[in-house]
Tab-separated table of C-alpha atoms and ligand atoms in Angstrom:
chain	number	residue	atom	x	y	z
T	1	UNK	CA	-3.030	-15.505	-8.259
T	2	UNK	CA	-3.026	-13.461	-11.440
T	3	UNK	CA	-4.794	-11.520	-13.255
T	4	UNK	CA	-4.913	-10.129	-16.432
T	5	UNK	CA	-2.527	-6.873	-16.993
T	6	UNK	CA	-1.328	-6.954	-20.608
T	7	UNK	CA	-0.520	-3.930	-21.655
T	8	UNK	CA	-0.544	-1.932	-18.732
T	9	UNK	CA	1.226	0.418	-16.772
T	10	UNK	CA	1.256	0.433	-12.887
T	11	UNK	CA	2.796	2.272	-10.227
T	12	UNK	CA	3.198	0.800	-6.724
T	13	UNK	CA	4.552	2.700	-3.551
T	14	UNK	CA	6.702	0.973	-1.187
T	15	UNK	CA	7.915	-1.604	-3.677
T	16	UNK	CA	11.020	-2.429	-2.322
T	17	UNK	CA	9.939	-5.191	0.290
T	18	UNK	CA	6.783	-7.143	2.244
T	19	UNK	CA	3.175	-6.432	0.399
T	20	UNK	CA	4.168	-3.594	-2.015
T	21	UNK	CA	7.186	-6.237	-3.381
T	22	UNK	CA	4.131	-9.141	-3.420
T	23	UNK	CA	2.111	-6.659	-5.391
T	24	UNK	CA	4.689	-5.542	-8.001
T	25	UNK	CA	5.640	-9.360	-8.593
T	26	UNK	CA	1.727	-10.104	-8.503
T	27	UNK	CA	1.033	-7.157	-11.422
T	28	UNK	CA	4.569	-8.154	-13.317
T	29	UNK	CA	2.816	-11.434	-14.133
T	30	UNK	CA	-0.343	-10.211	-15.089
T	31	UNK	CA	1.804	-8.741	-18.082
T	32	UNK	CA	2.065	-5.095	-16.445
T	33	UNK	CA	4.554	-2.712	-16.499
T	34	UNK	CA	5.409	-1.176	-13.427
T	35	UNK	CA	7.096	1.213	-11.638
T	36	UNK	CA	8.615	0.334	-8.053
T	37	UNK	CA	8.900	3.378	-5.680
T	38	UNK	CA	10.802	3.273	-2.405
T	39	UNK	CA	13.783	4.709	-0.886
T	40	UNK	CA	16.044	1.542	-0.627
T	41	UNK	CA	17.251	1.902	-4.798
T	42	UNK	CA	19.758	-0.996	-3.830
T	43	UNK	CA	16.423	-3.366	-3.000
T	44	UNK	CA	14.386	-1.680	-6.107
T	45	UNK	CA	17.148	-3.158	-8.410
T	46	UNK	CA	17.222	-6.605	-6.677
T	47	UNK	CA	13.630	-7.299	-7.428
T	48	UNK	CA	13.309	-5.323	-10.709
T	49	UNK	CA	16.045	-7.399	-12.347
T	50	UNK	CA	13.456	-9.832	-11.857
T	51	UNK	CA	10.534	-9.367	-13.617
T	52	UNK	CA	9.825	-9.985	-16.783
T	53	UNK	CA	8.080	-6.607	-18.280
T	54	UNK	CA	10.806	-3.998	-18.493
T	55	UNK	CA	10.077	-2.255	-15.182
T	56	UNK	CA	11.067	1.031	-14.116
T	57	UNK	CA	12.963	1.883	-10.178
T	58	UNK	CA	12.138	5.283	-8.907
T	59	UNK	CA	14.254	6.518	-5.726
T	60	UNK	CA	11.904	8.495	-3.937
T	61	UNK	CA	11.177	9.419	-0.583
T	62	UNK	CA	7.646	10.830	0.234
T	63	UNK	CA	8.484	12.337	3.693
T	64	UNK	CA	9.303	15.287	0.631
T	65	UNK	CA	7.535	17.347	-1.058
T	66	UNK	CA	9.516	17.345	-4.204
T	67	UNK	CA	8.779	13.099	-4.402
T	68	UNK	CA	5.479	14.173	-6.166
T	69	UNK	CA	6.528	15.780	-8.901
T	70	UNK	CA	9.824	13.634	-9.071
T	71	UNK	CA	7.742	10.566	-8.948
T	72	UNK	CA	5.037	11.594	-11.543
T	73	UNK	CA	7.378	12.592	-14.000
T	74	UNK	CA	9.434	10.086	-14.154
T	75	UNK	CA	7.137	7.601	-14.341
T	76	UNK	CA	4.790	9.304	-17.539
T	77	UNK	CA	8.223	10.362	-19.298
T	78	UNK	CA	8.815	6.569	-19.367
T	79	UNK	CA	5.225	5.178	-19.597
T	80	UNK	CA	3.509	8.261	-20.992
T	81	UNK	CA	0.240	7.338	-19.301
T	82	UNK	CA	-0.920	4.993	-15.876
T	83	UNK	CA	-3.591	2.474	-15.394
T	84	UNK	CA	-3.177	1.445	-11.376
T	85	UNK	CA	-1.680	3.450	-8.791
T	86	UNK	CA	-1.244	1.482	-6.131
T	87	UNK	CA	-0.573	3.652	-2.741
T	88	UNK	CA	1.069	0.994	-0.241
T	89	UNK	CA	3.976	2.890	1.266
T	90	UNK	CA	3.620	3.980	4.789
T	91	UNK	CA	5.449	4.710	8.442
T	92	UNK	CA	4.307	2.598	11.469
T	93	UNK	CA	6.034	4.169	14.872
T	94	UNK	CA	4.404	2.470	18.062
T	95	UNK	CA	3.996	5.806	20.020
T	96	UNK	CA	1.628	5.625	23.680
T	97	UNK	CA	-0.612	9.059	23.189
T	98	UNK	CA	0.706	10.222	26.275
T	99	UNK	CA	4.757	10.138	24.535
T	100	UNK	CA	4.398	10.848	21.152
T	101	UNK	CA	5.797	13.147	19.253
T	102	UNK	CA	4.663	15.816	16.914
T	103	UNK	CA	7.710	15.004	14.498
T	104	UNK	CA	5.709	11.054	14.697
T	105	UNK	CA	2.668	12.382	13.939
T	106	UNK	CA	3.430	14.597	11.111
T	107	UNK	CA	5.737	12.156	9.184
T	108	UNK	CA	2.741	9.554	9.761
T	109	UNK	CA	0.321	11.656	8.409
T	110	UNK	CA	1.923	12.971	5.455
T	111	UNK	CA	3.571	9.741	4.294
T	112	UNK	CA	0.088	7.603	4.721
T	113	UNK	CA	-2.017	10.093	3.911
T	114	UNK	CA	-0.869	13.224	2.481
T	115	UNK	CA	1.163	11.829	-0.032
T	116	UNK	CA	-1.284	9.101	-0.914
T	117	UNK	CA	-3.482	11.921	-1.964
T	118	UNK	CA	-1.204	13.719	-3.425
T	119	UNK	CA	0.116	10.850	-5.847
T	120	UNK	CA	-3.796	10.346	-6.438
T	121	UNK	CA	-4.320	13.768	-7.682
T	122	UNK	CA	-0.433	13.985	-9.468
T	123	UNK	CA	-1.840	10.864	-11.658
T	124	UNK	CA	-5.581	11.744	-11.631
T	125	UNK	CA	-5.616	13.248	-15.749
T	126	UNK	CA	-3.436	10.118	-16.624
T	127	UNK	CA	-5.687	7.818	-14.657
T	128	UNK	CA	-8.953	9.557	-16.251
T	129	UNK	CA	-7.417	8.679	-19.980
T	130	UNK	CA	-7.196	5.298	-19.093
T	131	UNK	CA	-10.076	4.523	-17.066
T	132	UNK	CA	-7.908	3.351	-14.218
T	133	UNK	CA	-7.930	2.016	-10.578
T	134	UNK	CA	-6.291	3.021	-7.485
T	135	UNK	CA	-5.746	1.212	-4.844
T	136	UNK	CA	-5.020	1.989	-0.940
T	137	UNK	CA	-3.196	-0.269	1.286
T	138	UNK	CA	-4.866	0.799	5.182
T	139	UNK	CA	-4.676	-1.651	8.151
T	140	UNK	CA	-7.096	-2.618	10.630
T	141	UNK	CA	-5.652	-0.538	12.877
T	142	UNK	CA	-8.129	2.097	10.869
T	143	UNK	CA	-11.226	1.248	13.545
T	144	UNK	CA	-8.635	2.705	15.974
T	145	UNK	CA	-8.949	-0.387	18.188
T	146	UNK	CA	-4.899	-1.047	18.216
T	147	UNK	CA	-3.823	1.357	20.985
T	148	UNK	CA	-0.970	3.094	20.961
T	149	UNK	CA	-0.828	3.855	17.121
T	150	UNK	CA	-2.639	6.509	17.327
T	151	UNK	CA	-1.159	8.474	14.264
T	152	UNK	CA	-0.835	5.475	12.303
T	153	UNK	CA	-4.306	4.423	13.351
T	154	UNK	CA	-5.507	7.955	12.085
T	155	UNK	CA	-3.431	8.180	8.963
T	156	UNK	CA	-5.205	4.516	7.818
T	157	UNK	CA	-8.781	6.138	8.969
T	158	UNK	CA	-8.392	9.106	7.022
T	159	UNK	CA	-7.087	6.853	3.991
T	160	UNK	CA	-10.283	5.059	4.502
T	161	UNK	CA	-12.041	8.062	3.994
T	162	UNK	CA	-10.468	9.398	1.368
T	163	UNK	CA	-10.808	6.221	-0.686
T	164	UNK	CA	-14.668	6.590	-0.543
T	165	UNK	CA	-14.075	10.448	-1.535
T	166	UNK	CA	-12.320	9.926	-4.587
T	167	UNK	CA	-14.132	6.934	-6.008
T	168	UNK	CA	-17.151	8.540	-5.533
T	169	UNK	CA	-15.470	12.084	-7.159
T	170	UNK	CA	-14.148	10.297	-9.671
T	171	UNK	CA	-16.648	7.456	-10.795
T	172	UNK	CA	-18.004	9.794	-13.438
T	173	UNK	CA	-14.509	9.827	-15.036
T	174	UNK	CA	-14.072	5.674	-15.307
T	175	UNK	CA	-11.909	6.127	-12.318
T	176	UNK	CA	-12.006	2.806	-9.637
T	177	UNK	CA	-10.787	3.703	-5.985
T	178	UNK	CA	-10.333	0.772	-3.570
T	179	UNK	CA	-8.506	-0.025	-0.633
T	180	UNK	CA	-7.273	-3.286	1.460
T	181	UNK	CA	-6.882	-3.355	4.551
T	182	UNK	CA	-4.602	-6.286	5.893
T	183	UNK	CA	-4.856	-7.657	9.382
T	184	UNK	CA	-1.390	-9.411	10.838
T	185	UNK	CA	0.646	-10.047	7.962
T	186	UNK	CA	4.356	-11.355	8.101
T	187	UNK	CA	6.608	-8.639	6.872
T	188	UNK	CA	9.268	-6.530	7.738
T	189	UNK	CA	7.054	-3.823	9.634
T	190	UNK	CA	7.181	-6.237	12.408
T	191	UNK	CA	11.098	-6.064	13.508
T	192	UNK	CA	10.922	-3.112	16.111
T	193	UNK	CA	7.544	-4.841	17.319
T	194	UNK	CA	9.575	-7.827	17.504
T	195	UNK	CA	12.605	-6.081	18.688
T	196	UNK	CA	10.756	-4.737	21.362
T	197	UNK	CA	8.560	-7.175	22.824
T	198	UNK	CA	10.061	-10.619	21.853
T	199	UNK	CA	9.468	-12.220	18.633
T	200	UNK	CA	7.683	-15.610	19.783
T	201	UNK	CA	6.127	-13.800	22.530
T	202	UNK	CA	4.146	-11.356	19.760
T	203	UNK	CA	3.704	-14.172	16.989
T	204	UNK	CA	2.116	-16.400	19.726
T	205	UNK	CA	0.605	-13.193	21.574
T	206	UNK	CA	-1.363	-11.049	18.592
T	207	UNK	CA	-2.543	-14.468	16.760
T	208	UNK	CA	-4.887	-15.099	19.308
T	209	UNK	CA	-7.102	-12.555	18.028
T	210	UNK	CA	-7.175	-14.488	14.456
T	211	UNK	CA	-10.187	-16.547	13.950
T	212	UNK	CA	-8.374	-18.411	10.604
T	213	UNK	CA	-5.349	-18.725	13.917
T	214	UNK	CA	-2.214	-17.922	11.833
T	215	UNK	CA	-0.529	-14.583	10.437
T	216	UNK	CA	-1.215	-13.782	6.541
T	217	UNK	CA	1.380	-13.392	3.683
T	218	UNK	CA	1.776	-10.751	1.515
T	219	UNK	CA	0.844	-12.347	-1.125
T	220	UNK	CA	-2.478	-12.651	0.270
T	221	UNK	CA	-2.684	-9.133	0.284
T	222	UNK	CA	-1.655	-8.977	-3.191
T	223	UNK	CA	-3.981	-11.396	-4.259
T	224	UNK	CA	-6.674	-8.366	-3.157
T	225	UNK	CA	-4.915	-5.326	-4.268
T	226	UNK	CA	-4.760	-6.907	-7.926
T	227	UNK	CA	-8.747	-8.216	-8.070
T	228	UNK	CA	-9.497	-4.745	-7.078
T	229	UNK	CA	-7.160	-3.238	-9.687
T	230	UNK	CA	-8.247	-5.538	-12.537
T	231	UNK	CA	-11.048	-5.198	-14.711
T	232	UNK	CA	-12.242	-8.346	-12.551
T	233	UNK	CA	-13.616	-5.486	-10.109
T	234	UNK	CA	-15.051	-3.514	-13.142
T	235	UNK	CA	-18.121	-2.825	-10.755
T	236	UNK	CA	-16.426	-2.043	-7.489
T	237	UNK	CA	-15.603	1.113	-6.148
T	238	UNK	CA	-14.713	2.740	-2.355
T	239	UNK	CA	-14.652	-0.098	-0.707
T	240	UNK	CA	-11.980	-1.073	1.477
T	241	UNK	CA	-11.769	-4.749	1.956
T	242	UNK	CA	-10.442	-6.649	5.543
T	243	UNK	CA	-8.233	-9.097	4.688
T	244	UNK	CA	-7.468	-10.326	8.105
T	245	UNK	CA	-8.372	-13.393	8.410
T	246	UNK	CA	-11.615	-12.872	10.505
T	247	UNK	CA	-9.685	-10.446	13.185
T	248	UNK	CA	-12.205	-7.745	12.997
T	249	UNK	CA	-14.856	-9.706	13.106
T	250	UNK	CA	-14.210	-10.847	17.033
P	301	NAP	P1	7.178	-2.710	5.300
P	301	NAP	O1	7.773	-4.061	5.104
P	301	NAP	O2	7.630	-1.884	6.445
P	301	NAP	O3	7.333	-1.885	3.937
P	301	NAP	C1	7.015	-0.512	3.903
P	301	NAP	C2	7.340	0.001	2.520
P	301	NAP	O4	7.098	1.430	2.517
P	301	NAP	C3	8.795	-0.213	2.156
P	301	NAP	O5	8.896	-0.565	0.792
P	301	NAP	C4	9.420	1.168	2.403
P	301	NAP	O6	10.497	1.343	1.497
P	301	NAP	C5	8.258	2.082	2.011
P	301	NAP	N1	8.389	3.398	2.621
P	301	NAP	C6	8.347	3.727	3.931
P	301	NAP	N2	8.604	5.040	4.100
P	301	NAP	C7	8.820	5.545	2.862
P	301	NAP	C8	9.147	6.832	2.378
P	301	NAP	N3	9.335	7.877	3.201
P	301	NAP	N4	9.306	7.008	1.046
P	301	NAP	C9	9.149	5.963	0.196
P	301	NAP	N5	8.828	4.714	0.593
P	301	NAP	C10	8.682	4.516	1.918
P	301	NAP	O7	5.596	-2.809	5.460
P	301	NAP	P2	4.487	-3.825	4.879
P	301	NAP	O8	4.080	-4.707	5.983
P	301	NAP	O9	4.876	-4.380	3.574
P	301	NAP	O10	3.306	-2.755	4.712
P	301	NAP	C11	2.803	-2.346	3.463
P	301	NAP	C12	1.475	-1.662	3.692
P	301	NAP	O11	0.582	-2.548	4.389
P	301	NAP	C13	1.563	-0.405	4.550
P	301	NAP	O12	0.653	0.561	4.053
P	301	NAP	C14	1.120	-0.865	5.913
P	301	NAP	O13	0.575	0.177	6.690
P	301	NAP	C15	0.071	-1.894	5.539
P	301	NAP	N6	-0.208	-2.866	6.598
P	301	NAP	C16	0.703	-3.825	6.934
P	301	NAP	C17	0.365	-4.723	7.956
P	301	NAP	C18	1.281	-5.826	8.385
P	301	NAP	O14	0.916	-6.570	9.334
P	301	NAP	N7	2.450	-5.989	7.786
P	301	NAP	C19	-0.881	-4.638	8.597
P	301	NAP	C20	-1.748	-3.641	8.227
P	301	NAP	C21	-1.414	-2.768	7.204
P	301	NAP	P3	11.906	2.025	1.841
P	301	NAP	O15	12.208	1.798	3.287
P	301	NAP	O16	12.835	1.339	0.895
P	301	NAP	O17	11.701	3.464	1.495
């Protein structure tokens, strides 16, 4: 799917594989110029030397404090200005509540959260200029019906949350804030799932729970993130839409 970008200037967290790479491919043919945040710079490179709009690869990692400021000013000393921030990164570590660990909990929080917020408020005068969108990739696991992801269930509730805060904060400034939340989607965050249960056994296993029967792509989350951050969704704010294929609906 794409949508119309000419012109503008994106950032997208957690670019370097699975939805946030979908995303920055999805917003790179819309005719956007974007800037791909992770920690893998090797895997930054592969898939910026790809698109077609002059992109910019930012080595970052947001377990720091220092990523804020390192990621903000790179990206407006080469764009001078932002029109979608897209917030995707984020830790998943399959902890039972009676084992986890306070080091889990805090690195969940302030990656997913914390830093999501920060980034927000790091970009909100650039975002006011432009009128511009956010967007916050959460998870189903948000209703906290998972089990044992507690923290990662929490960090995705409180994005929830602060999605509705900020669009609602910032609405008077021309200021969209959205969020997706995907259901079962094929991507990398699977392997220690996989690792640790048996890959067949979980494909086979979690799908049950699909009404549409079959895991998503991250494209199809892409497809989302980019309605909500194009002027498509001109009259859509704090919402955080399921795409998961019916899951939450049994
Ligand atoms: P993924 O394949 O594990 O990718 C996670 C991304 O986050 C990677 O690009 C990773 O890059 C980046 N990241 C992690 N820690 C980071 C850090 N400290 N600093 C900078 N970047 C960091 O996961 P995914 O499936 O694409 O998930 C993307 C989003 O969708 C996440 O918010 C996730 O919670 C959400 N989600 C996914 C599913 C699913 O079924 N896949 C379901 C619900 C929600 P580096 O390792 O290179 O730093």
């Amino acid at each position: 799917m794409t949508f119309d970008f000419s012109g503008k200037h994106a950032i997208v967290t957690g670019a370097s594989r699975g939805i946030g790479e979908a995303i920055v491919r999805q917003l790179d043919r819309g005719g956007a110029r974007v800037a791909l945040v992770a920690r893998s710079g090797d895997r930054l490179e592969a898939i910026a030397s790809e698109l077609a709009n002059d992109p910019l690869v930012v080595v970052a990692d947001l377990s720091t404090n220092e990523s804020i400021d390192q990621i903000s000013s790179a990206v407006l000393d080469a764009f001078g200005g932002v029109d979608v921030l897209v917030n995707n990164a984020a830790v998943e570590r399959n902890q039972p509540a009676s084992k986890v660990t306070g080091a889990a909990i805090d690195e969940t929080l302030f990656v997913n959260l914390r830093q999501a917020f920060m980034l927000s408020s790091a970009f909100a005068k650039p975002l006011f200029s432009t009128s511009g969108a956010i967007v916050n990739i959460s998870s189903v696991a948000s209703t906290g019906a998972g089990g044992t992801q507690g923290a990662y269930a929490a960090s995705k509730g409180g994005l929830d949350t602060l999605t509705k805060n900020l669009a609602n904060e910032w609405a008077s400034k021309g200021v969209r804030v959205n969020g997706v939340a995907p259901g079962l989607i094929d991507t990398e965050m699977w392997e220690p799932t996989f690792e640790a249960l048996g890959e067949e056994e979980v494909r086979s296993t979690f799908v049950r729970n699909v009404p549409l029967a079959r895991w998503g792509t991250a494209d199809e989350i892409a497809n989302v993130a980019c309605f909500l951050a194009s002027q498509q969704a001109s009259y859509v704010t704090g919402q955080t839409i399921r795409v998961d294929g019916g899951m939450t609906n049994i």
